[in-house]
XYZ file of N, CA, C and O in Angstrom:
724
model
N -93.504 -162.652 -38.091
C -93.520 -161.784 -36.493
C -92.854 -163.669 -35.951
O -93.453 -164.520 -36.945
N -91.851 -163.681 -35.188
C -91.094 -165.010 -34.991
C -91.989 -165.428 -33.991
O -92.935 -165.002 -33.467
N -92.517 -167.286 -34.692
C -93.170 -167.601 -33.225
C -91.937 -168.010 -32.284
O -91.123 -167.764 -32.222
N -92.550 -168.411 -31.189
C -91.789 -168.575 -29.575
C -90.971 -170.005 -29.974
O -89.792 -170.130 -29.485
N -91.639 -170.961 -30.258
C -91.176 -171.852 -31.117
C -89.526 -170.829 -32.338
O -87.981 -171.971 -31.948
N -89.395 -170.812 -32.563
C -88.683 -169.440 -33.882
C -87.517 -169.266 -33.313
O -85.945 -169.316 -33.131
N -88.040 -168.293 -31.275
C -86.685 -167.868 -31.003
C -85.700 -169.296 -30.329
O -84.783 -168.983 -30.526
N -86.743 -169.747 -29.740
C -85.716 -170.861 -28.976
C -85.285 -172.084 -29.781
O -83.922 -172.152 -29.704
N -85.681 -172.428 -31.137
C -84.390 -172.980 -32.487
C -83.737 -171.965 -32.444
O -82.133 -172.803 -32.111
N -83.528 -170.878 -32.484
C -82.212 -170.012 -33.631
C -81.475 -169.632 -31.977
O -80.321 -169.968 -31.675
N -81.590 -169.988 -30.631
C -81.273 -169.902 -29.530
C -80.224 -171.490 -29.531
O -79.490 -170.890 -29.200
N -80.906 -171.790 -29.998
C -80.039 -173.186 -29.370
C -79.263 -173.595 -30.344
O -78.056 -174.157 -30.266
N -79.357 -172.910 -31.252
C -79.179 -173.030 -32.849
C -77.675 -172.133 -32.550
O -76.245 -172.824 -32.449
N -77.591 -171.078 -32.195
C -76.635 -170.407 -31.315
C -75.973 -170.986 -29.961
O -74.558 -170.864 -31.114
N -76.053 -171.426 -29.479
C -75.573 -172.062 -28.899
C -74.768 -173.470 -29.287
O -73.636 -173.478 -29.069
N -75.407 -174.629 -30.219
C -74.641 -174.893 -30.502
C -73.892 -175.081 -31.299
O -72.626 -175.491 -31.260
N -73.547 -173.213 -32.426
C -73.051 -173.028 -33.478
C -71.658 -173.014 -32.132
O -70.839 -173.080 -32.749
N -71.431 -171.779 -31.730
C -70.707 -171.345 -31.325
C -70.192 -171.551 -29.692
O -68.691 -171.150 -29.584
N -70.926 -172.278 -29.104
C -70.464 -172.700 -28.233
C -69.138 -173.774 -27.783
O -68.632 -173.333 -26.373
N -68.618 -173.524 -28.547
C -67.609 -175.111 -28.736
C -66.479 -174.866 -29.799
O -65.491 -175.576 -29.258
N -66.373 -174.046 -30.165
C -65.491 -172.892 -31.168
C -64.853 -172.724 -31.103
O -63.496 -172.195 -31.654
N -65.612 -171.828 -29.776
C -64.042 -170.081 -29.469
C -63.857 -170.027 -27.611
O -64.833 -170.682 -27.200
N -63.273 -169.071 -27.398
C -62.970 -169.305 -26.036
C -64.266 -168.657 -25.438
O -65.046 -168.096 -25.880
N -64.153 -168.798 -24.008
C -65.149 -168.606 -22.885
C -65.344 -167.117 -22.958
O -66.524 -166.262 -22.998
N -64.148 -166.068 -23.482
C -64.251 -164.634 -22.968
C -65.697 -163.909 -24.932
O -66.647 -163.471 -24.592
N -65.114 -165.181 -25.581
C -65.232 -164.998 -26.980
C -66.995 -165.049 -27.111
O -67.210 -164.511 -27.433
N -67.487 -165.985 -26.671
C -68.404 -166.890 -26.609
C -69.397 -166.182 -25.939
O -69.806 -165.801 -26.077
N -68.754 -165.331 -24.384
C -69.715 -164.656 -23.705
C -70.027 -162.932 -24.638
O -71.247 -162.643 -24.151
N -69.317 -162.390 -25.648
C -69.057 -161.821 -26.422
C -69.958 -161.346 -27.452
O -71.455 -160.617 -27.767
N -69.913 -162.661 -27.753
C -70.975 -163.053 -29.218
C -72.339 -163.198 -29.113
O -73.363 -163.399 -29.550
N -72.292 -164.247 -27.265
C -74.143 -164.455 -27.030
C -74.307 -162.763 -26.437
O -75.656 -162.493 -27.278
N -73.741 -161.909 -26.195
C -74.545 -160.211 -25.626
C -74.826 -160.091 -27.355
O -75.631 -158.972 -27.360
N -73.798 -159.675 -28.645
C -74.606 -159.140 -29.582
C -75.510 -160.429 -30.041
O -76.724 -159.688 -30.439
N -75.769 -161.075 -29.832
C -76.534 -162.244 -30.039
C -78.039 -161.883 -29.385
O -79.070 -161.433 -30.757
N -78.365 -161.661 -28.406
C -78.676 -161.399 -27.757
C -79.779 -160.137 -27.962
O -80.967 -159.829 -28.510
N -78.967 -159.295 -28.191
C -79.020 -158.018 -28.836
C -79.456 -157.715 -29.897
O -80.659 -157.291 -30.114
N -79.382 -158.919 -31.642
C -80.014 -158.528 -31.989
C -81.463 -159.997 -32.420
O -82.301 -159.285 -32.915
N -81.386 -161.006 -31.625
C -82.555 -161.242 -31.183
C -83.855 -161.327 -30.994
O -84.895 -161.490 -31.301
N -83.396 -160.133 -29.997
C -84.516 -159.347 -29.085
C -84.804 -158.492 -29.005
O -85.915 -157.953 -28.892
N -83.923 -157.899 -30.271
C -84.549 -156.567 -30.830
C -83.736 -155.274 -29.485
O -85.532 -154.300 -29.458
N -83.301 -155.685 -29.004
C -83.019 -154.766 -27.318
C -81.800 -153.721 -27.610
O -80.357 -154.088 -28.278
N -81.832 -152.236 -26.585
C -80.288 -152.009 -27.027
C -79.346 -152.189 -26.434
O -78.051 -151.900 -26.913
N -79.485 -152.767 -25.078
C -78.328 -153.258 -24.646
C -78.610 -155.152 -23.569
O -79.551 -154.815 -23.094
N -77.246 -155.627 -23.993
C -77.065 -157.229 -22.993
C -76.107 -156.528 -21.780
O -74.784 -155.921 -22.895
N -76.154 -156.986 -20.707
C -74.924 -157.172 -20.102
C -75.206 -158.020 -18.918
O -75.395 -159.610 -18.880
N -74.039 -158.679 -19.185
C -72.910 -160.076 -18.886
C -71.874 -159.774 -17.377
O -70.924 -158.765 -17.312
N -72.890 -159.776 -16.157
C -72.199 -158.900 -15.198
C -71.403 -160.507 -14.220
O -71.694 -161.832 -14.314
N -70.601 -159.796 -13.583
C -70.037 -160.861 -12.227
C -70.256 -160.164 -11.238
O -69.841 -159.237 -10.842
N -70.310 -161.624 -10.037
C -70.418 -160.113 -9.298
C -68.782 -160.166 -8.027
O -67.711 -161.183 -8.192
N -68.861 -159.219 -7.798
C -66.938 -158.730 -6.921
C -66.805 -159.549 -5.933
O -67.477 -159.895 -5.105
N -65.692 -160.717 -6.270
C -65.173 -161.272 -5.337
C -64.586 -160.913 -3.582
O -64.827 -160.677 -2.638
N -63.999 -159.602 -3.746
C -63.974 -158.619 -3.579
C -64.988 -157.524 -2.623
O -64.856 -157.399 -0.840
N -66.133 -157.805 -2.902
C -66.683 -156.538 -2.592
C -68.586 -157.025 -3.115
O -68.512 -156.681 -4.116
N -68.235 -157.734 -2.066
C -70.093 -157.982 -3.031
C -71.791 -157.059 -3.196
O -72.543 -157.391 -3.841
N -70.279 -156.078 -2.744
C -72.175 -154.904 -3.075
C -71.652 -154.117 -4.428
O -72.354 -152.830 -4.452
N -70.985 -154.769 -4.728
C -70.185 -154.062 -6.156
C -70.894 -155.725 -7.054
O -70.121 -156.694 -7.093
N -70.957 -155.129 -8.803
C -71.269 -156.192 -10.227
C -70.376 -155.325 -10.994
O -70.207 -154.114 -11.075
N -69.201 -156.237 -11.747
C -68.847 -155.864 -12.391
C -68.879 -156.822 -14.013
O -69.570 -158.176 -14.381
N -68.889 -155.596 -14.397
C -69.461 -156.190 -16.438
C -68.019 -157.066 -16.775
O -67.282 -156.660 -16.819
N -67.898 -158.629 -17.046
C -67.910 -158.788 -18.590
C -68.036 -158.852 -19.595
O -66.670 -158.350 -20.649
N -69.429 -158.275 -19.713
C -69.054 -157.830 -21.036
C -70.726 -156.695 -21.180
O -71.458 -156.801 -20.628
N -70.617 -155.621 -21.754
C -71.405 -155.211 -22.263
C -71.524 -154.498 -23.488
O -70.773 -154.660 -24.577
N -72.840 -154.519 -24.237
C -73.069 -154.954 -25.463
C -74.168 -153.870 -26.185
O -74.747 -153.642 -25.460
N -73.874 -152.721 -26.665
C -75.153 -151.903 -27.677
C -75.206 -151.939 -28.618
O -74.200 -151.722 -29.751
N -76.643 -152.302 -28.949
C -77.023 -152.784 -30.563
C -75.960 -153.654 -30.968
O -75.125 -152.735 -32.181
N -75.262 -154.737 -30.748
C -74.823 -155.517 -31.115
C -72.640 -155.110 -30.964
O -72.036 -155.338 -31.170
N -72.369 -153.435 -30.522
C -71.149 -153.243 -30.804
C -71.026 -153.390 -29.058
O -71.823 -153.316 -27.872
N -69.350 -154.437 -29.007
C -68.942 -154.339 -27.325
C -68.456 -153.179 -27.038
O -67.607 -152.463 -27.556
N -68.442 -152.141 -25.919
C -68.364 -151.426 -25.351
C -67.234 -151.791 -23.403
O -67.285 -152.583 -23.579
N -67.025 -150.960 -23.392
C -65.952 -151.167 -22.443
C -66.893 -151.436 -20.677
O -67.791 -151.098 -21.196
N -66.224 -152.483 -20.242
C -66.187 -152.386 -18.978
C -66.760 -151.525 -17.928
O -65.633 -150.907 -17.894
N -67.462 -151.686 -16.873
C -67.901 -151.254 -15.723
C -67.783 -151.592 -14.984
O -68.318 -152.832 -14.199
N -67.771 -151.075 -13.610
C -68.331 -151.583 -12.142
C -69.201 -150.824 -12.079
O -69.604 -149.671 -11.577
N -70.042 -151.199 -11.032
C -71.191 -150.314 -9.606
C -71.274 -151.105 -8.843
O -72.211 -151.809 -9.129
N -72.299 -150.142 -7.771
C -73.117 -150.731 -6.558
C -73.417 -151.500 -6.727
O -74.764 -150.579 -7.912
N -74.516 -152.204 -6.453
C -75.915 -152.704 -6.735
C -76.981 -152.130 -5.946
O -77.959 -152.392 -6.485
N -76.879 -151.571 -4.826
C -77.586 -151.044 -3.739
C -78.566 -150.392 -4.373
O -77.804 -149.198 -5.270
N -79.950 -150.285 -5.006
C -80.449 -148.798 -5.161
C -81.096 -149.351 -6.907
O -81.252 -148.119 -7.362
N -80.564 -150.389 -7.392
C -80.261 -150.726 -8.857
C -81.404 -151.909 -8.962
O -81.408 -152.980 -7.947
N -82.325 -152.500 -9.976
C -82.749 -153.931 -10.692
C -81.615 -154.796 -10.170
O -82.681 -155.666 -10.144
N -80.697 -155.068 -11.244
C -79.674 -155.953 -10.457
C -79.498 -156.164 -9.023
O -79.592 -157.534 -9.028
N -79.458 -155.572 -8.223
C -79.427 -155.995 -6.254
C -80.728 -156.941 -6.650
O -80.841 -158.176 -5.516
N -82.082 -156.424 -6.925
C -83.218 -157.847 -6.836
C -82.803 -158.969 -7.453
O -83.778 -159.823 -7.936
N -81.533 -158.637 -8.211
C -81.323 -160.298 -9.472
C -80.781 -162.042 -8.199
O -80.901 -162.823 -8.153
N -80.232 -160.912 -7.640
C -79.351 -161.895 -6.420
C -80.699 -163.018 -5.962
O -81.526 -162.477 -5.577
N -80.060 -164.317 -6.322
C -81.355 -165.656 -5.000
C -82.664 -165.188 -5.411
O -83.423 -165.656 -4.572
N -82.551 -165.055 -7.046
C -84.052 -164.691 -6.702
C -84.206 -165.700 -8.480
O -82.888 -165.915 -9.271
N -84.841 -165.583 -9.055
C -85.056 -166.721 -10.480
C -84.655 -165.285 -11.522
O -84.158 -164.315 -11.613
N -85.614 -165.094 -11.898
C -85.444 -163.805 -13.070
C -86.504 -163.009 -12.789
O -87.166 -162.801 -11.487
N -85.472 -161.400 -13.324
C -85.880 -160.484 -12.369
C -86.807 -159.743 -14.328
O -86.172 -159.603 -14.810
N -87.580 -159.334 -13.415
C -88.640 -158.327 -15.031
C -88.958 -156.658 -14.722
O -90.181 -157.026 -13.418
N -88.839 -155.635 -15.285
C -89.055 -154.988 -15.454
C -90.103 -154.455 -16.629
O -89.134 -153.468 -17.454
N -90.887 -154.491 -17.751
C -91.659 -154.497 -18.863
C -90.813 -153.209 -19.142
O -91.520 -152.749 -20.272
N -91.529 -151.706 -18.147
C -91.332 -150.324 -18.269
C -91.814 -149.648 -17.052
O -91.405 -150.383 -15.431
N -91.043 -148.422 -16.919
C -91.039 -147.643 -15.784
C -90.080 -147.965 -14.461
O -89.882 -146.843 -14.444
N -88.883 -148.237 -15.558
C -87.839 -148.884 -14.537
C -86.778 -147.634 -13.711
O -86.349 -147.591 -12.659
N -87.040 -146.532 -14.365
C -85.847 -145.228 -14.024
C -87.158 -144.334 -12.773
O -86.547 -144.207 -11.850
N -88.270 -144.313 -12.692
C -89.503 -144.656 -12.028
C -89.487 -145.633 -10.613
O -88.933 -145.088 -9.145
N -89.023 -146.680 -10.809
C -88.764 -147.339 -9.593
C -87.530 -147.820 -9.347
O -87.449 -148.199 -7.757
N -86.610 -146.858 -9.736
C -85.237 -147.261 -9.335
C -84.424 -145.816 -9.712
O -83.741 -145.665 -10.291
N -84.951 -144.925 -9.006
C -84.128 -143.426 -9.286
C -83.425 -142.932 -8.661
O -83.017 -142.160 -9.226
N -82.700 -143.771 -7.829
C -81.091 -143.974 -7.322
C -80.706 -144.080 -8.467
O -79.412 -144.009 -7.940
N -80.882 -145.050 -9.070
C -79.537 -145.527 -10.332
C -80.255 -144.623 -11.336
O -80.326 -144.578 -12.242
N -78.409 -143.767 -11.698
C -78.139 -142.531 -12.350
C -78.167 -143.588 -13.695
O -78.485 -142.993 -15.119
N -76.915 -144.939 -13.942
C -76.850 -145.086 -14.703
C -78.111 -145.680 -15.705
O -78.496 -145.862 -17.268
N -78.782 -146.082 -15.419
C -80.302 -146.203 -16.409
C -80.831 -144.710 -16.807
O -81.086 -144.742 -18.331
N -80.598 -143.416 -16.141
C -80.914 -142.167 -16.730
C -79.594 -142.212 -17.476
O -80.292 -141.251 -19.318
N -78.802 -142.218 -17.632
C -77.444 -142.696 -18.518
C -77.609 -142.983 -19.800
O -77.339 -142.285 -20.752
N -78.024 -143.764 -19.703
C -78.164 -144.632 -20.727
C -80.204 -144.817 -21.424
O -79.545 -145.593 -22.725
N -80.898 -144.034 -21.234
C -81.986 -144.260 -21.285
C -82.615 -144.551 -21.756
O -83.320 -145.242 -22.454
N -82.844 -145.461 -20.355
C -83.509 -147.163 -19.996
C -84.710 -147.149 -19.608
O -85.162 -146.337 -18.329
N -85.613 -147.977 -20.605
C -86.912 -147.676 -20.434
C -86.979 -149.403 -19.405
O -88.566 -149.133 -18.440
N -86.778 -150.211 -19.601
C -87.227 -151.539 -19.227
C -85.782 -152.704 -18.715
O -84.442 -152.173 -20.005
N -86.417 -154.079 -18.304
C -85.213 -154.600 -17.653
C -85.264 -155.539 -17.157
O -86.731 -155.796 -16.725
N -84.959 -156.808 -17.875
C -85.003 -158.038 -17.288
C -83.965 -158.461 -17.377
O -82.378 -158.899 -17.415
N -83.454 -159.037 -16.430
C -82.376 -160.390 -15.797
C -82.490 -161.668 -14.979
O -83.586 -161.611 -14.319
N -81.521 -162.066 -15.390
C -82.036 -163.792 -15.356
C -80.018 -164.276 -13.778
O -79.532 -163.141 -14.592
N -80.697 -164.852 -12.599
C -79.121 -164.666 -11.371
C -78.072 -166.150 -12.382
O -78.981 -167.273 -13.309
N -76.941 -166.317 -12.110
C -75.475 -167.440 -12.970
C -76.177 -167.463 -11.988
O -75.173 -166.776 -10.613
N -75.245 -168.937 -11.685
C -74.636 -169.996 -10.442
C -73.773 -170.221 -10.409
O -73.549 -171.082 -11.933
N -73.554 -170.648 -10.011
C -71.683 -171.888 -10.195
C -72.597 -172.989 -9.342
O -73.422 -173.407 -9.062
N -71.425 -174.285 -10.336
C -71.760 -175.889 -9.748
C -72.242 -175.979 -8.600
O -73.199 -176.798 -8.075
N -71.764 -175.628 -7.639
C -72.608 -175.498 -6.243
C -73.688 -174.394 -5.388
O -73.408 -174.152 -4.390
N -74.232 -174.247 -6.800
C -74.931 -173.349 -6.035
C -75.037 -171.894 -5.537
O -75.701 -170.657 -5.459
N -74.254 -171.006 -5.873
C -73.664 -169.892 -5.649
C -73.922 -168.832 -6.361
O -73.387 -168.874 -7.902
N -74.441 -167.736 -6.732
C -74.500 -167.052 -6.999
C -73.378 -165.837 -7.554
O -72.589 -165.869 -6.961
N -72.796 -166.038 -8.861
C -71.241 -165.175 -9.855
C -71.627 -164.571 -10.369
O -71.002 -163.411 -10.822
N -73.579 -164.449 -10.976
C -73.660 -162.861 -11.930
C -74.971 -162.787 -12.383
O -75.872 -163.736 -12.239
N -74.937 -162.262 -13.431
C -76.378 -162.251 -14.000
C -76.191 -161.663 -15.472
O -75.600 -161.075 -16.556
N -77.550 -162.392 -16.386
C -77.260 -162.139 -17.859
C -78.274 -160.626 -17.870
O -79.492 -161.470 -17.539
N -78.168 -159.652 -18.106
C -79.727 -158.987 -18.135
C -80.032 -158.415 -19.393
O -79.041 -158.343 -20.226
N -80.818 -157.570 -19.850
C -81.216 -157.236 -21.235
C -82.029 -155.310 -21.235
O -82.878 -155.596 -19.969
N -81.841 -154.382 -21.061
C -81.688 -153.543 -21.701
C -82.112 -152.743 -22.477
O -81.729 -152.263 -23.461
N -83.213 -151.874 -22.169
C -83.829 -151.618 -23.483
C -85.423 -149.899 -23.570
O -84.847 -149.726 -22.163
N -84.780 -149.220 -24.214
C -85.399 -147.820 -24.777
C -86.031 -147.607 -24.560
O -87.273 -146.372 -24.292
N -87.266 -148.631 -24.735
C -88.381 -148.801 -24.873
C -89.471 -150.182 -23.886
O -88.838 -151.284 -23.373
N -90.390 -149.970 -23.659
C -91.363 -151.363 -23.224
C -90.570 -152.274 -23.574
O -90.860 -152.873 -25.117
N -90.858 -152.978 -22.856
C -90.628 -154.790 -23.307
C -91.902 -155.647 -23.771
O -92.963 -155.449 -23.223
N -91.865 -155.646 -24.999
C -93.648 -156.820 -24.879
C -93.164 -157.818 -24.968
O -94.782 -158.112 -24.417
N -93.055 -158.477 -25.080
C -92.762 -159.609 -25.254
C -92.117 -160.600 -23.856
O -90.897 -161.242 -23.975
N -92.626 -160.249 -22.959
C -91.823 -160.321 -21.443
C -92.003 -162.309 -21.862
O -90.569 -163.050 -20.747
N -92.217 -162.817 -22.079
C -92.859 -164.760 -22.120
C -91.573 -164.738 -23.002
O -90.782 -166.388 -22.599
N -91.060 -164.846 -23.957
C -90.554 -165.358 -24.855
C -89.052 -165.005 -23.883
O -88.388 -165.573 -24.453
N -89.059 -164.212 -23.394
C -87.565 -162.938 -23.264
C -87.244 -164.110 -21.636
O -86.284 -165.030 -21.016
N -88.843 -165.469 -21.106
C -88.222 -165.665 -19.833
C -88.140 -167.427 -19.792
O -87.212 -167.711 -19.869
N -88.068 -167.214 -21.929
C -87.746 -168.650 -21.640
C -85.846 -168.564 -22.893
O -85.665 -168.925 -22.222
N -85.530 -167.130 -23.222
C -84.973 -167.502 -23.545
C -83.855 -166.920 -22.808
O -82.326 -168.112 -22.871
N -83.280 -166.277 -21.372
C -82.772 -165.931 -20.892
C -81.979 -167.327 -19.940
O -81.345 -167.623 -19.837
N -83.132 -167.555 -19.906
C -82.434 -169.609 -19.325
C -81.964 -169.850 -19.642
O -81.301 -170.483 -19.474
N -82.554 -169.947 -21.300
C -81.139 -171.429 -22.034
C -79.958 -170.705 -21.689
O -78.670 -171.071 -21.846
N -79.904 -169.696 -22.083
C -78.528 -168.675 -22.461
C -77.284 -168.753 -21.090
O -76.703 -169.228 -20.845
N -78.292 -168.606 -19.800
C -77.827 -168.871 -18.256
C -77.742 -170.048 -18.703
O -76.541 -170.372 -18.129
N -77.406 -171.405 -19.282
C -76.948 -172.260 -18.385
C -75.728 -172.494 -19.080
O -75.006 -173.485 -19.437
N -75.427 -171.742 -19.931
C -74.052 -171.879 -20.473
C -73.107 -170.899 -20.392
O -71.966 -171.260 -20.316
N -73.946 -169.414 -20.189
C -72.746 -168.313 -20.549
C -72.526 -168.685 -17.888
O -71.643 -168.159 -18.073
N -73.173 -169.440 -17.034
C -72.751 -169.343 -16.115
C -71.871 -170.816 -15.837
O -70.622 -169.952 -15.315
N -71.459 -171.797 -16.426
C -70.752 -172.533 -17.081
C -69.423 -171.967 -17.599
O -68.163 -171.763 -16.820
N -69.546 -170.944 -18.113
C -68.128 -170.191 -19.157
C -68.047 -169.525 -18.396
O -66.481 -168.820 -17.426
N -68.687 -168.543 -17.416
C -68.044 -167.611 -16.890
C -67.021 -167.723 -14.717
O -66.587 -167.644 -14.823
N -68.016 -168.927 -14.872
C -67.537 -169.907 -13.600
C -65.626 -170.199 -14.369
O -64.779 -170.378 -13.117
N -65.808 -171.132 -15.488
C -64.987 -171.517 -16.059
C -63.728 -170.257 -15.710
O -62.274 -170.246 -15.650
N -64.321 -168.768 -16.361
C -63.068 -167.489 -16.388
C -62.393 -167.128 -15.100
O -61.360 -166.958 -14.552
N -63.635 -167.451 -14.036
C -62.757 -167.134 -12.993
C -62.315 -167.864 -12.323
O -61.933 -167.508 -11.776
N -62.406 -169.378 -12.139
C -61.648 -170.086 -11.925
C -60.174 -169.944 -12.370
O -59.089 -170.321 -11.759
N -60.346 -169.645 -13.874
C -59.445 -169.785 -14.698
C -58.449 -168.326 -13.763
O -56.603 -168.284 -13.573
N -59.218 -167.060 -13.877
C -58.315 -165.822 -12.484
C -57.954 -166.285 -11.767
O -56.901 -165.212 -11.560
N -58.363 -167.086 -10.958
C -57.821 -167.473 -9.931
C -56.852 -168.410 -9.332
O -55.739 -168.219 -8.473
N -56.573 -169.420 -10.267
C -55.094 -169.890 -10.160
C -54.333 -169.189 -10.862
O -53.275 -169.065 -11.167
N -54.873 -167.743 -11.948
C -53.755 -166.861 -12.404
C -53.148 -166.098 -10.867
O -51.505 -166.419 -10.914
N -54.214 -165.424 -10.196
C -53.272 -165.424 -9.460
C -52.462 -165.814 -8.112
O -51.483 -165.236 -7.877
N -53.098 -166.592 -8.069
C -52.131 -167.580 -6.502
C -51.180 -167.868 -7.374
O -50.337 -168.561 -7.238
N -50.749 -168.377 -9.160
C -50.045 -168.604 -9.841
C -48.486 -167.563 -9.631
O -47.355 -168.056 -9.564
N -49.504 -165.858 -10.173
C -48.090 -164.646 -9.892
C -47.816 -164.689 -8.262
O -46.818 -163.948 -8.253
N -49.107 -164.933 -7.635
C -48.266 -164.992 -5.997
C -47.340 -165.377 -5.674
O -46.863 -165.481 -4.989
N -47.512 -166.598 -5.710
C -46.722 -167.326 -5.909
C -45.561 -167.646 -5.991
O -44.030 -167.426 -5.414
N -45.405 -167.029 -7.469
C -43.822 -166.507 -8.092
C -43.278 -165.412 -7.226
O -42.007 -165.039 -7.360
N -43.867 -163.941 -7.604
C -43.886 -162.935 -6.783
C -43.082 -163.599 -4.945
O -41.986 -163.222 -5.002
N -43.326 -164.893 -4.573
C -43.006 -164.816 -2.790
C -41.689 -165.677 -3.364
O -40.820 -165.735 -2.206
N -41.314 -166.499 -4.583
C -40.245 -166.778 -4.365
C -39.061 -166.587 -5.086
O -38.073 -166.642 -4.506
N -39.909 -165.119 -5.609
C -38.659 -163.903 -5.979
C -38.349 -163.335 -4.639
O -37.032 -162.448 -4.403
N -38.712 -163.555 -3.407
C -38.246 -162.400 -2.993
C -37.029 -163.453 -1.918
O -36.299 -164.094 -1.971
């Protein structure tokens, strides 16, 4: 069995080796795959809060046992993700479907446990979250409470970069469109 130190070393090694050699989007995908493997969980989600509708979260990466899946959007109301906004780490080590009976996605995905950490912009605004979801109870909550914030430090900066680049691209498209009229 791995020690707490081993988990931390593997996480820092991953960030050091992967974090500077690939695109931001590719790093986020590899991060989700790394977390499913390291923590032995079913799913990892990296979400961003919708800029247009703050009651909706949009996945940037969805990973199921190291396989990248299609992204989706969902309402935050009555979900554990809604409790992550403006908080520290959010922990539901078991019985998540009982605690959030209106969250149909938890039932569809057969989720038993959930942990997430919020992501912040450099100006302190919430922009998203990194969540792990599993079909069994989470046994080592303390390890995950250390690993998720470590990963979040890099993920939030890359997510902010992606959002900024998307905003610039949208502004450029609008400018070109208005010039062509």
